[in-house]
């Protein structure tokens, strides 16, 4: 009873509506998200190519800054990143590659040898 805080039989409460459930936030220090763990080398040596990504669902803990791999179904509500992405390699920064040297044009007395840029 509310008047004197006395506990009574459940039968006396049949006609009384129970109070609304109590709701409070929990597990707010972590977040589930797709994590890109590793990227492969670009398939192109020069220009446009592709690289593969190692993608998995992870639980990220904010206080510790830790990432823990979990089953992919936990991230099913989020769009999964592609396992492949475009990449490009600047063709000018690697410099030229050269073939092996040719034989010398003379066996003695100042010949020349050459190699080709490839």
JSON list of N, CA, C and O in Angstrom, two decimals, residues 23-32 59-64:
[
{"chain": "A", "resi": 23, "resn": "UNK", "atom": "N", "xyz": [14.48, 2.64, -17.86]},
{"chain": "A", "resi": 23, "resn": "UNK", "atom": "CA", "xyz": [15.47, 2.50, -18.93]},
{"chain": "A", "resi": 23, "resn": "UNK", "atom": "C", "xyz": [16.62, 3.46, -18.67]},
{"chain": "A", "resi": 23, "resn": "UNK", "atom": "O", "xyz": [16.39, 4.63, -18.34]},
{"chain": "A", "resi": 24, "resn": "UNK", "atom": "N", "xyz": [17.82, 2.94, -18.80]},
{"chain": "A", "resi": 24, "resn": "UNK", "atom": "CA", "xyz": [19.00, 3.81, -18.68]},
{"chain": "A", "resi": 24, "resn": "UNK", "atom": "C", "xyz": [20.07, 3.34, -19.65]},
{"chain": "A", "resi": 24, "resn": "UNK", "atom": "O", "xyz": [20.13, 2.15, -19.98]},
{"chain": "A", "resi": 25, "resn": "UNK", "atom": "N", "xyz": [20.92, 4.24, -20.14]},
{"chain": "A", "resi": 25, "resn": "UNK", "atom": "CA", "xyz": [21.95, 3.85, -21.10]},
{"chain": "A", "resi": 25, "resn": "UNK", "atom": "C", "xyz": [23.02, 2.97, -20.45]},
{"chain": "A", "resi": 25, "resn": "UNK", "atom": "O", "xyz": [23.27, 3.05, -19.25]},
{"chain": "A", "resi": 26, "resn": "UNK", "atom": "N", "xyz": [23.60, 2.11, -21.28]},
{"chain": "A", "resi": 26, "resn": "UNK", "atom": "CA", "xyz": [24.70, 1.26, -20.81]},
{"chain": "A", "resi": 26, "resn": "UNK", "atom": "C", "xyz": [25.64, 0.98, -21.98]},
{"chain": "A", "resi": 26, "resn": "UNK", "atom": "O", "xyz": [25.27, 1.18, -23.13]},
{"chain": "A", "resi": 27, "resn": "UNK", "atom": "N", "xyz": [26.83, 0.52, -21.68]},
{"chain": "A", "resi": 27, "resn": "UNK", "atom": "CA", "xyz": [27.85, 0.21, -22.69]},
{"chain": "A", "resi": 27, "resn": "UNK", "atom": "C", "xyz": [28.08, 1.37, -23.66]},
{"chain": "A", "resi": 27, "resn": "UNK", "atom": "O", "xyz": [28.21, 1.17, -24.86]},
{"chain": "A", "resi": 28, "resn": "UNK", "atom": "N", "xyz": [28.12, 2.57, -23.13]},
{"chain": "A", "resi": 28, "resn": "UNK", "atom": "CA", "xyz": [28.26, 3.75, -23.99]},
{"chain": "A", "resi": 28, "resn": "UNK", "atom": "C", "xyz": [29.73, 4.09, -24.28]},
{"chain": "A", "resi": 28, "resn": "UNK", "atom": "O", "xyz": [30.00, 4.96, -25.09]},
{"chain": "A", "resi": 29, "resn": "UNK", "atom": "N", "xyz": [30.67, 3.40, -23.64]},
{"chain": "A", "resi": 29, "resn": "UNK", "atom": "CA", "xyz": [32.09, 3.70, -23.84]},
{"chain": "A", "resi": 29, "resn": "UNK", "atom": "C", "xyz": [32.68, 2.94, -25.02]},
{"chain": "A", "resi": 29, "resn": "UNK", "atom": "O", "xyz": [33.88, 3.00, -25.25]},
{"chain": "A", "resi": 30, "resn": "UNK", "atom": "N", "xyz": [31.84, 2.18, -25.74]},
{"chain": "A", "resi": 30, "resn": "UNK", "atom": "CA", "xyz": [32.37, 1.44, -26.88]},
{"chain": "A", "resi": 30, "resn": "UNK", "atom": "C", "xyz": [31.46, 1.63, -28.09]},
{"chain": "A", "resi": 30, "resn": "UNK", "atom": "O", "xyz": [30.32, 2.06, -27.94]},
{"chain": "A", "resi": 31, "resn": "UNK", "atom": "N", "xyz": [31.99, 1.27, -29.25]},
{"chain": "A", "resi": 31, "resn": "UNK", "atom": "CA", "xyz": [31.22, 1.43, -30.47]},
{"chain": "A", "resi": 31, "resn": "UNK", "atom": "C", "xyz": [31.61, 0.31, -31.43]},
{"chain": "A", "resi": 31, "resn": "UNK", "atom": "O", "xyz": [32.76, -0.12, -31.48]},
{"chain": "A", "resi": 32, "resn": "UNK", "atom": "N", "xyz": [30.63, -0.19, -32.16]},
{"chain": "A", "resi": 32, "resn": "UNK", "atom": "CA", "xyz": [30.87, -1.23, -33.16]},
{"chain": "A", "resi": 32, "resn": "UNK", "atom": "C", "xyz": [30.98, -0.55, -34.51]},
{"chain": "A", "resi": 32, "resn": "UNK", "atom": "O", "xyz": [30.14, 0.29, -34.87]},
{"chain": "A", "resi": 59, "resn": "UNK", "atom": "N", "xyz": [34.98, -3.91, -32.21]},
{"chain": "A", "resi": 59, "resn": "UNK", "atom": "CA", "xyz": [34.45, -3.14, -31.08]},
{"chain": "A", "resi": 59, "resn": "UNK", "atom": "C", "xyz": [35.56, -2.20, -30.65]},
{"chain": "A", "resi": 59, "resn": "UNK", "atom": "O", "xyz": [36.64, -2.63, -30.26]},
{"chain": "A", "resi": 60, "resn": "UNK", "atom": "N", "xyz": [35.28, -0.91, -30.75]},
{"chain": "A", "resi": 60, "resn": "UNK", "atom": "CA", "xyz": [36.27, 0.11, -30.40]},
{"chain": "A", "resi": 60, "resn": "UNK", "atom": "C", "xyz": [35.93, 0.64, -29.01]},
{"chain": "A", "resi": 60, "resn": "UNK", "atom": "O", "xyz": [34.84, 1.13, -28.77]},
{"chain": "A", "resi": 61, "resn": "UNK", "atom": "N", "xyz": [36.89, 0.54, -28.10]},
{"chain": "A", "resi": 61, "resn": "UNK", "atom": "CA", "xyz": [36.72, 1.04, -26.74]},
{"chain": "A", "resi": 61, "resn": "UNK", "atom": "C", "xyz": [37.36, 2.41, -26.62]},
{"chain": "A", "resi": 61, "resn": "UNK", "atom": "O", "xyz": [38.58, 2.55, -26.77]},
{"chain": "A", "resi": 62, "resn": "UNK", "atom": "N", "xyz": [36.56, 3.43, -26.39]},
{"chain": "A", "resi": 62, "resn": "UNK", "atom": "CA", "xyz": [37.08, 4.81, -26.32]},
{"chain": "A", "resi": 62, "resn": "UNK", "atom": "C", "xyz": [38.06, 5.05, -25.17]},
{"chain": "A", "resi": 62, "resn": "UNK", "atom": "O", "xyz": [39.12, 5.62, -25.40]},
{"chain": "A", "resi": 63, "resn": "UNK", "atom": "N", "xyz": [37.74, 4.64, -23.93]},
{"chain": "A", "resi": 63, "resn": "UNK", "atom": "CA", "xyz": [38.69, 4.93, -22.83]},
{"chain": "A", "resi": 63, "resn": "UNK", "atom": "C", "xyz": [40.08, 4.34, -23.06]},
{"chain": "A", "resi": 63, "resn": "UNK", "atom": "O", "xyz": [41.09, 4.97, -22.80]},
{"chain": "A", "resi": 64, "resn": "UNK", "atom": "N", "xyz": [40.12, 3.09, -23.55]},
{"chain": "A", "resi": 64, "resn": "UNK", "atom": "CA", "xyz": [41.42, 2.43, -23.73]},
{"chain": "A", "resi": 64, "resn": "UNK", "atom": "C", "xyz": [42.00, 2.63, -25.12]},
{"chain": "A", "resi": 64, "resn": "UNK", "atom": "O", "xyz": [43.16, 2.36, -25.36]}
]
